[in-house]
PDB file of C-alpha atoms in Angstrom:
ATOM      1  CA  MET Z  19      15.259 -10.188   2.965  1.00  0.00           C
ATOM      2  CA  GLU Z  20      18.691 -11.333   1.797  1.00  0.00           C
ATOM      3  CA  ASN Z  21      17.835 -15.045   2.056  1.00  0.00           C
ATOM      4  CA  LEU Z  22      14.484 -14.632   0.358  1.00  0.00           C
ATOM      5  CA  LEU Z  23      15.956 -12.701  -2.544  1.00  0.00           C
ATOM      6  CA  LYS Z  24      18.151 -15.744  -3.198  1.00  0.00           C
ATOM      7  CA  ASN Z  25      15.097 -18.018  -3.373  1.00  0.00           C
ATOM      8  CA  LYS Z  26      14.388 -18.048  -7.100  1.00  0.00           C
ATOM      9  CA  PRO Z  27      10.869 -19.559  -7.228  1.00  0.00           C
ATOM     10  CA  ILE Z  28       9.172 -16.964  -5.018  1.00  0.00           C
ATOM     11  CA  PHE Z  29      11.286 -14.180  -6.536  1.00  0.00           C
ATOM     12  CA  ILE Z  30      10.160 -15.183 -10.040  1.00  0.00           C
ATOM     13  CA  ILE Z  31       6.530 -15.486  -8.932  1.00  0.00           C
ATOM     14  CA  ASN Z  32       6.606 -11.970  -7.489  1.00  0.00           C
ATOM     15  CA  LEU Z  33       8.318 -10.706 -10.631  1.00  0.00           C
ATOM     16  CA  ILE Z  34       5.545 -12.229 -12.769  1.00  0.00           C
ATOM     17  CA  PHE Z  35       2.897 -10.538 -10.630  1.00  0.00           C
ATOM     18  CA  LEU Z  36       4.748  -7.240 -10.974  1.00  0.00           C
ATOM     19  CA  VAL Z  37       4.831  -7.555 -14.759  1.00  0.00           C
ATOM     20  CA  LEU Z  38       1.117  -8.430 -14.907  1.00  0.00           C
ATOM     21  CA  ILE Z  39       0.209  -5.537 -12.626  1.00  0.00           C
ATOM     22  CA  LEU Z  40       2.222  -3.093 -14.728  1.00  0.00           C
ATOM     23  CA  VAL Z  41       0.811  -4.435 -18.002  1.00  0.00           C
ATOM     24  CA  PHE Z  42      -2.783  -4.014 -16.837  1.00  0.00           C
ATOM     25  CA  ASP Z  43      -1.897  -0.630 -15.341  1.00  0.00           C
ATOM     26  CA  ILE Z  44      -0.465   0.549 -18.688  1.00  0.00           C
ATOM     27  CA  LEU Z  45      -3.475  -0.799 -20.580  1.00  0.00           C
ATOM     28  CA  LEU Z  46      -5.725   1.067 -18.145  1.00  0.00           C
ATOM     29  CA  MET Z  47      -3.861   4.310 -18.850  1.00  0.00           C
ATOM     30  CA  VAL Z  48      -3.737   3.798 -22.623  1.00  0.00           C
ATOM     31  CA  VAL Z  49      -7.004   2.025 -23.438  1.00  0.00           C
ATOM     32  CA  GLY Z  50      -9.171   2.961 -20.487  1.00  0.00           C
ATOM     33  CA  ASN Z  51     -11.983   0.510 -19.651  1.00  0.00           C
ATOM     34  CA  PRO Z  52     -11.556   0.422 -15.837  1.00  0.00           C
ATOM     35  CA  TYR Z  53     -14.147  -2.352 -15.538  1.00  0.00           C
ATOM     36  CA  VAL Z  54     -11.615  -4.676 -17.167  1.00  0.00           C
ATOM     37  CA  PHE Z  55      -8.057  -3.444 -16.732  1.00  0.00           C
ATOM     38  CA  LYS Z  56      -8.447  -1.687 -13.371  1.00  0.00           C
ATOM     39  CA  ILE Z  57     -10.112  -4.715 -11.835  1.00  0.00           C
ATOM     40  CA  LEU Z  58      -7.543  -7.071 -13.360  1.00  0.00           C
ATOM     41  CA  ALA Z  59      -4.620  -4.985 -12.066  1.00  0.00           C
ATOM     42  CA  SER Z  60      -6.191  -4.880  -8.614  1.00  0.00           C
ATOM     43  CA  VAL Z  61      -6.915  -8.607  -8.605  1.00  0.00           C
ATOM     44  CA  MET Z  62      -3.239  -9.195  -9.401  1.00  0.00           C
ATOM     45  CA  PHE Z  63      -1.935  -7.390  -6.303  1.00  0.00           C
ATOM     46  CA  VAL Z  64      -4.411  -9.263  -4.115  1.00  0.00           C
ATOM     47  CA  LEU Z  65      -3.347 -12.582  -5.649  1.00  0.00           C
ATOM     48  CA  CYS Z  66       0.289 -11.564  -5.163  1.00  0.00           C
ATOM     49  CA  GLY Z  67      -0.354 -11.036  -1.455  1.00  0.00           C
ATOM     50  CA  ILE Z  68      -2.292 -14.288  -1.101  1.00  0.00           C
ATOM     51  CA  THR Z  69       0.409 -16.223  -2.966  1.00  0.00           C
ATOM     52  CA  ASN Z  70       3.100 -14.862  -0.656  1.00  0.00           C
ATOM     53  CA  LEU Z  71       0.950 -15.698   2.352  1.00  0.00           C
ATOM     54  CA  ALA Z  72       0.478 -19.266   1.084  1.00  0.00           C
ATOM     55  CA  TYR Z  73       4.212 -19.565   0.424  1.00  0.00           C
ATOM     56  CA  ILE Z  74       5.101 -18.590   3.987  1.00  0.00           C
ATOM     57  CA  ILE Z  75       2.549 -21.003   5.424  1.00  0.00           C
ATOM     58  CA  LYS Z  76       3.546 -23.906   3.183  1.00  0.00           C
ATOM     59  CA  ARG Z  77       7.293 -23.472   3.594  1.00  0.00           C
ATOM     60  CA  ARG Z  78       6.929 -22.779   7.319  1.00  0.00           C
ATOM     61  CA  VAL Z  79       9.155 -19.738   7.061  1.00  0.00           C
ATOM     62  CA  VAL Z  80      10.068 -18.391  10.477  1.00  0.00           C
ATOM     63  CA  GLU Z  81       8.418 -14.981  10.806  1.00  0.00           C
ATOM     64  CA  ARG Z  82       8.980 -12.099  13.165  1.00  0.00           C
ATOM     65  CA  HIS Z  83       5.232 -11.539  13.432  1.00  0.00           C
ATOM     66  CA  LYS Z  84       2.826 -14.227  12.309  1.00  0.00           C
ATOM     67  CA  LEU Z  85      -0.154 -11.879  12.114  1.00  0.00           C
ATOM     68  CA  TYR Z  86       1.600  -9.563   9.644  1.00  0.00           C
ATOM     69  CA  LYS Z  87       0.793 -11.599   6.545  1.00  0.00           C
ATOM     70  CA  TYR Z  88      -2.899 -11.877   7.422  1.00  0.00           C
ATOM     71  CA  LEU Z  89      -3.315  -8.187   8.234  1.00  0.00           C
ATOM     72  CA  MET Z  90      -1.589  -7.201   4.993  1.00  0.00           C
ATOM     73  CA  VAL Z  91      -3.781  -9.479   2.877  1.00  0.00           C
ATOM     74  CA  VAL Z  92      -6.917  -8.067   4.509  1.00  0.00           C
ATOM     75  CA  GLY Z  93      -5.633  -4.554   3.825  1.00  0.00           C
ATOM     76  CA  LEU Z  94      -5.023  -5.484   0.179  1.00  0.00           C
ATOM     77  CA  ILE Z  95      -8.544  -6.884  -0.136  1.00  0.00           C
ATOM     78  CA  PHE Z  96     -10.025  -3.649   1.208  1.00  0.00           C
ATOM     79  CA  ALA Z  97      -7.880  -1.715  -1.286  1.00  0.00           C
ATOM     80  CA  PHE Z  98      -9.255  -3.899  -4.079  1.00  0.00           C
ATOM     81  CA  LEU Z  99     -12.819  -3.216  -2.930  1.00  0.00           C
ATOM     82  CA  GLY Z 100     -12.027   0.492  -2.766  1.00  0.00           C
ATOM     83  CA  ASP Z 101     -10.788   0.308  -6.360  1.00  0.00           C
ATOM     84  CA  VAL Z 102     -14.060  -1.252  -7.487  1.00  0.00           C
ATOM     85  CA  PHE Z 103     -16.138   1.458  -5.823  1.00  0.00           C
ATOM     86  CA  LEU Z 104     -13.943   4.277  -7.136  1.00  0.00           C
ATOM     87  CA  ILE Z 105     -14.603   3.261 -10.723  1.00  0.00           C
ATOM     88  CA  GLU Z 106     -17.693   5.461 -10.447  1.00  0.00           C
ATOM     89  CA  ASP Z 107     -17.445   8.988  -8.987  1.00  0.00           C
ATOM     90  CA  ALA Z 108     -20.866   8.529  -7.399  1.00  0.00           C
ATOM     91  CA  THR Z 109     -19.486   5.884  -5.046  1.00  0.00           C
ATOM     92  CA  PHE Z 110     -16.452   7.907  -3.922  1.00  0.00           C
ATOM     93  CA  ILE Z 111     -17.421   7.936  -0.231  1.00  0.00           C
ATOM     94  CA  PRO Z 112     -17.879   4.132   0.087  1.00  0.00           C
ATOM     95  CA  GLY Z 113     -14.614   3.703  -1.812  1.00  0.00           C
ATOM     96  CA  ALA Z 114     -12.793   6.118   0.480  1.00  0.00           C
ATOM     97  CA  ILE Z 115     -14.158   4.308   3.539  1.00  0.00           C
ATOM     98  CA  LEU Z 116     -12.966   0.950   2.214  1.00  0.00           C
ATOM     99  CA  PHE Z 117      -9.496   2.344   1.519  1.00  0.00           C
ATOM    100  CA  ALA Z 118      -9.403   3.905   4.994  1.00  0.00           C
ATOM    101  CA  VAL Z 119     -10.204   0.554   6.587  1.00  0.00           C
ATOM    102  CA  GLY Z 120      -7.413  -0.997   4.527  1.00  0.00           C
ATOM    103  CA  HIS Z 121      -4.979   1.642   5.780  1.00  0.00           C
ATOM    104  CA  ILE Z 122      -5.943   0.816   9.341  1.00  0.00           C
ATOM    105  CA  PHE Z 123      -5.015  -2.826   8.740  1.00  0.00           C
ATOM    106  CA  PHE Z 124      -1.705  -1.738   7.192  1.00  0.00           C
ATOM    107  CA  PHE Z 125      -1.009   0.535  10.175  1.00  0.00           C
ATOM    108  CA  VAL Z 126      -1.732  -2.231  12.687  1.00  0.00           C
ATOM    109  CA  SER Z 127       0.578  -4.568  10.761  1.00  0.00           C
ATOM    110  CA  TYR Z 128       3.386  -1.979  10.950  1.00  0.00           C
ATOM    111  CA  CYS Z 129       2.823  -1.692  14.697  1.00  0.00           C
ATOM    112  CA  LEU Z 130       3.669  -5.386  15.040  1.00  0.00           C
ATOM    113  CA  PHE Z 131       7.296  -4.547  14.238  1.00  0.00           C
ATOM    114  CA  TYR Z 132       7.628  -1.676  16.710  1.00  0.00           C
ATOM    115  CA  LYS Z 133       5.166  -0.367  19.282  1.00  0.00           C
ATOM    116  CA  ILE Z 134       3.612   3.071  18.859  1.00  0.00           C
ATOM    117  CA  ASN Z 135       5.891   5.830  20.140  1.00  0.00           C
ATOM    118  CA  TRP Z 136       6.185   9.614  20.115  1.00  0.00           C
ATOM    119  CA  ARG Z 137       8.230   9.598  16.940  1.00  0.00           C
ATOM    120  CA  ASP Z 138       5.314   7.911  15.169  1.00  0.00           C
ATOM    121  CA  VAL Z 139       2.967  10.635  16.406  1.00  0.00           C
ATOM    122  CA  LEU Z 140       5.230  13.535  15.436  1.00  0.00           C
ATOM    123  CA  ILE Z 141       5.953  12.198  11.944  1.00  0.00           C
ATOM    124  CA  SER Z 142       2.280  11.409  11.359  1.00  0.00           C
ATOM    125  CA  LEU Z 143       1.248  14.911  12.441  1.00  0.00           C
ATOM    126  CA  ALA Z 144       3.854  16.456  10.143  1.00  0.00           C
ATOM    127  CA  ILE Z 145       2.580  14.414   7.204  1.00  0.00           C
ATOM    128  CA  PHE Z 146      -1.018  15.298   8.066  1.00  0.00           C
ATOM    129  CA  ALA Z 147      -0.083  18.990   8.178  1.00  0.00           C
ATOM    130  CA  VAL Z 148       1.333  18.699   4.654  1.00  0.00           C
ATOM    131  CA  ALA Z 149      -1.842  16.916   3.550  1.00  0.00           C
ATOM    132  CA  MET Z 150      -3.965  19.722   4.994  1.00  0.00           C
ATOM    133  CA  LEU Z 151      -1.911  22.304   3.138  1.00  0.00           C
ATOM    134  CA  ILE Z 152      -2.524  20.418  -0.092  1.00  0.00           C
ATOM    135  CA  ILE Z 153      -6.244  20.090   0.598  1.00  0.00           C
ATOM    136  CA  LEU Z 154      -7.115  23.484   2.069  1.00  0.00           C
ATOM    137  CA  VAL Z 155      -4.726  26.048   0.584  1.00  0.00           C
ATOM    138  CA  PRO Z 156      -4.961  25.771  -3.231  1.00  0.00           C
ATOM    139  CA  PRO Z 157      -8.220  27.475  -4.391  1.00  0.00           C
ATOM    140  CA  ILE Z 158      -8.681  24.942  -7.171  1.00  0.00           C
ATOM    141  CA  PHE Z 159     -10.612  22.183  -5.429  1.00  0.00           C
ATOM    142  CA  ASP Z 160     -14.347  21.605  -5.516  1.00  0.00           C
ATOM    143  CA  PHE Z 161     -14.940  18.830  -3.008  1.00  0.00           C
ATOM    144  CA  ARG Z 162     -18.704  18.861  -3.562  1.00  0.00           C
ATOM    145  CA  GLY Z 163     -19.525  18.611   0.133  1.00  0.00           C
ATOM    146  CA  MET Z 164     -17.120  15.719   0.776  1.00  0.00           C
ATOM    147  CA  LEU Z 165     -14.396  17.718   2.549  1.00  0.00           C
ATOM    148  CA  PRO Z 166     -15.019  16.144   6.012  1.00  0.00           C
ATOM    149  CA  VAL Z 167     -14.626  12.651   4.556  1.00  0.00           C
ATOM    150  CA  ILE Z 168     -11.429  13.665   2.756  1.00  0.00           C
ATOM    151  CA  ILE Z 169      -9.927  15.192   5.914  1.00  0.00           C
ATOM    152  CA  VAL Z 170     -10.642  12.067   7.969  1.00  0.00           C
ATOM    153  CA  TYR Z 171      -9.188   9.905   5.204  1.00  0.00           C
ATOM    154  CA  ALA Z 172      -6.108  12.139   5.021  1.00  0.00           C
ATOM    155  CA  LEU Z 173      -5.596  11.706   8.767  1.00  0.00           C
ATOM    156  CA  ILE Z 174      -5.795   7.914   8.530  1.00  0.00           C
ATOM    157  CA  ILE Z 175      -3.387   7.570   5.612  1.00  0.00           C
ATOM    158  CA  SER Z 176      -1.012  10.085   7.262  1.00  0.00           C
ATOM    159  CA  ILE Z 177      -0.915   7.926  10.390  1.00  0.00           C
ATOM    160  CA  MET Z 178      -0.260   4.834   8.265  1.00  0.00           C
ATOM    161  CA  LEU Z 179       2.571   6.516   6.354  1.00  0.00           C
ATOM    162  CA  GLY Z 180       3.936   8.138   9.520  1.00  0.00           C
ATOM    163  CA  LYS Z 181       4.317   4.760  11.195  1.00  0.00           C
ATOM    164  CA  ALA Z 182       6.013   3.300   8.112  1.00  0.00           C
ATOM    165  CA  VAL Z 183       8.484   6.205   7.972  1.00  0.00           C
ATOM    166  CA  SER Z 184       9.124   6.051  11.718  1.00  0.00           C
ATOM    167  CA  ASN Z 185       9.945   2.330  11.573  1.00  0.00           C
ATOM    168  CA  VAL Z 186      12.821   3.062   9.179  1.00  0.00           C
ATOM    169  CA  PHE Z 187      14.652   4.911  11.976  1.00  0.00           C
ATOM    170  CA  ASN Z 188      15.033   1.687  13.943  1.00  0.00           C
ATOM    171  CA  ARG Z 189      18.306  -0.146  13.435  1.00  0.00           C
ATOM    172  CA  ASP Z 190      16.859  -3.613  12.932  1.00  0.00           C
ATOM    173  CA  TYR Z 191      15.522  -4.678   9.538  1.00  0.00           C
ATOM    174  CA  ARG Z 192      16.054  -1.230   8.013  1.00  0.00           C
ATOM    175  CA  ALA Z 193      16.076  -2.471   4.407  1.00  0.00           C
ATOM    176  CA  GLU Z 194      12.764  -4.260   4.949  1.00  0.00           C
ATOM    177  CA  ASN Z 195      11.205  -1.214   6.567  1.00  0.00           C
ATOM    178  CA  ILE Z 196      12.382   0.972   3.684  1.00  0.00           C
ATOM    179  CA  TRP Z 197      10.567  -1.470   1.360  1.00  0.00           C
ATOM    180  CA  ILE Z 198       7.347  -1.016   3.337  1.00  0.00           C
ATOM    181  CA  MET Z 199       7.833   2.729   3.648  1.00  0.00           C
ATOM    182  CA  LEU Z 200       8.248   3.126  -0.124  1.00  0.00           C
ATOM    183  CA  GLY Z 201       4.998   1.268  -0.715  1.00  0.00           C
ATOM    184  CA  SER Z 202       3.213   3.447   1.824  1.00  0.00           C
ATOM    185  CA  LEU Z 203       4.710   6.646   0.422  1.00  0.00           C
ATOM    186  CA  LEU Z 204       3.704   5.803  -3.153  1.00  0.00           C
ATOM    187  CA  PHE Z 205       0.204   5.053  -1.857  1.00  0.00           C
ATOM    188  CA  PHE Z 206       0.050   8.450  -0.163  1.00  0.00           C
ATOM    189  CA  LEU Z 207       1.308  10.251  -3.264  1.00  0.00           C
ATOM    190  CA  SER Z 208      -1.149   8.405  -5.509  1.00  0.00           C
ATOM    191  CA  ASP Z 209      -4.000   9.560  -3.287  1.00  0.00           C
ATOM    192  CA  ALA Z 210      -2.726  13.134  -3.524  1.00  0.00           C
ATOM    193  CA  MET Z 211      -2.826  12.808  -7.317  1.00  0.00           C
ATOM    194  CA  LEU Z 212      -6.343  11.371  -7.044  1.00  0.00           C
ATOM    195  CA  LEU Z 213      -7.497  14.544  -5.277  1.00  0.00           C
ATOM    196  CA  PHE Z 214      -6.332  16.663  -8.178  1.00  0.00           C
ATOM    197  CA  SER Z 215      -7.791  14.175 -10.643  1.00  0.00           C
ATOM    198  CA  MET Z 216     -11.272  14.027  -9.129  1.00  0.00           C
ATOM    199  CA  PHE Z 217     -11.817  17.484  -7.653  1.00  0.00           C
ATOM    200  CA  THR Z 218     -10.120  19.937 -10.037  1.00  0.00           C
ATOM    201  CA  ASP Z 219     -10.448  20.936 -13.685  1.00  0.00           C
ATOM    202  CA  ILE Z 220      -6.873  19.811 -14.436  1.00  0.00           C
ATOM    203  CA  SER Z 221      -7.482  16.126 -13.978  1.00  0.00           C
ATOM    204  CA  GLY Z 222      -5.821  14.497 -17.023  1.00  0.00           C
ATOM    205  CA  VAL Z 223      -2.168  14.337 -16.041  1.00  0.00           C
ATOM    206  CA  PHE Z 224      -2.990  13.731 -12.377  1.00  0.00           C
ATOM    207  CA  HIS Z 225      -5.156  10.715 -13.248  1.00  0.00           C
ATOM    208  CA  THR Z 226      -2.168   9.226 -15.055  1.00  0.00           C
ATOM    209  CA  LEU Z 227       0.214  10.025 -12.195  1.00  0.00           C
ATOM    210  CA  CYS Z 228      -2.211   8.421  -9.746  1.00  0.00           C
ATOM    211  CA  LEU Z 229      -2.122   5.160 -11.699  1.00  0.00           C
ATOM    212  CA  VAL Z 230       1.657   5.326 -12.196  1.00  0.00           C
ATOM    213  CA  LEU Z 231       2.141   5.527  -8.419  1.00  0.00           C
ATOM    214  CA  TYR Z 232      -0.718   3.396  -7.122  1.00  0.00           C
ATOM    215  CA  TYR Z 233      -0.091  -0.061  -8.543  1.00  0.00           C
ATOM    216  CA  PRO Z 234       3.649  -0.172  -7.772  1.00  0.00           C
ATOM    217  CA  ALA Z 235       2.668   0.859  -4.223  1.00  0.00           C
ATOM    218  CA  GLU Z 236       0.284  -2.064  -3.924  1.00  0.00           C
ATOM    219  CA  PHE Z 237       2.888  -4.458  -5.299  1.00  0.00           C
ATOM    220  CA  LEU Z 238       5.464  -3.322  -2.752  1.00  0.00           C
ATOM    221  CA  LEU Z 239       2.988  -3.849   0.066  1.00  0.00           C
ATOM    222  CA  ALA Z 240       1.866  -7.242  -1.282  1.00  0.00           C
ATOM    223  CA  SER Z 241       5.438  -8.462  -1.736  1.00  0.00           C
ATOM    224  CA  SER Z 242       6.409  -7.197   1.725  1.00  0.00           C
ATOM    225  CA  ILE Z 243       4.494 -10.179   3.094  1.00  0.00           C
ATOM    226  CA  VAL Z 244       7.335 -12.446   2.016  1.00  0.00           C
ATOM    227  CA  TYR Z 245      10.236  -9.992   1.799  1.00  0.00           C
ATOM    228  CA  ALA Z 246       9.832  -7.945   4.971  1.00  0.00           C
ATOM    229  CA  ASN Z 247       8.667 -10.309   7.654  1.00  0.00           C
ATOM    230  CA  VAL Z 248      11.271 -13.056   7.945  1.00  0.00           C
ATOM    231  CA  LYS Z 249      13.940 -13.521  10.551  1.00  0.00           C
ATOM    232  CA  LYS Z 250      17.336 -12.810   9.032  1.00  0.00           C
ATOM    233  CA  THR Z 251      18.946 -15.652  10.903  1.00  0.00           C
ATOM    234  CA  GLU Z 252      16.662 -18.216   9.313  1.00  0.00           C
ATOM    235  CA  GLU Z 253      17.538 -19.937   6.048  1.00  0.00           C
ATOM    236  CA  LEU Z 254      14.760 -21.070   3.745  1.00  0.00           C
ATOM    237  CA  GLU Z 255      14.212 -24.759   3.328  1.00  0.00           C
ATOM    238  CA  ALA Z 256      15.782 -26.285   0.268  1.00  0.00           C
TER     239      ALA Z 256
END
């Protein structure tokens, strides 16, 4: 990460994408109109991921895991598709399925850094237990018959986040893994806010919190393609 942070062109490009994502995110919260601003914000994080992928390929940056960039971009595309479907409440289940598939791609990409181990399992189960407490205990939710889908989705995103958290405990590339973990954690928290937004009568503030957390999460994951998958010993080409 240190060498890449010193490379001004790709740093500036990522910064521009971040600004665009946040601008469209703010407009979505203030103006509304998800068919314009939500789609634009989501397109930006996909383009950010694709741009970083193209940068690595063009500059022939030495990577720890060559498949990482492709898996992340596919995950981002599925997240974008999930966003499109979630514009309408009636298409919640297809949207949730698309997001779940995206999380699976993210999880597999995290497994490229470190193989699955018992720490991954224990952390994932702990996160899933917290998710179940949020879903099942408060008597304020009306899931309208979609509880099984929500539980399965919660399990998948808990496994994804659990692996990201577990990777931080490894000594190598800790800063990079913290970057990925923060993106995954914000994603998880945004989905928790989405539950309150869509399935309770106190949706207003939670809808805003969901958007505040979601798009920074996607940016962190998109930018991790170039900032969290390079060998530290390699210098970028001039």
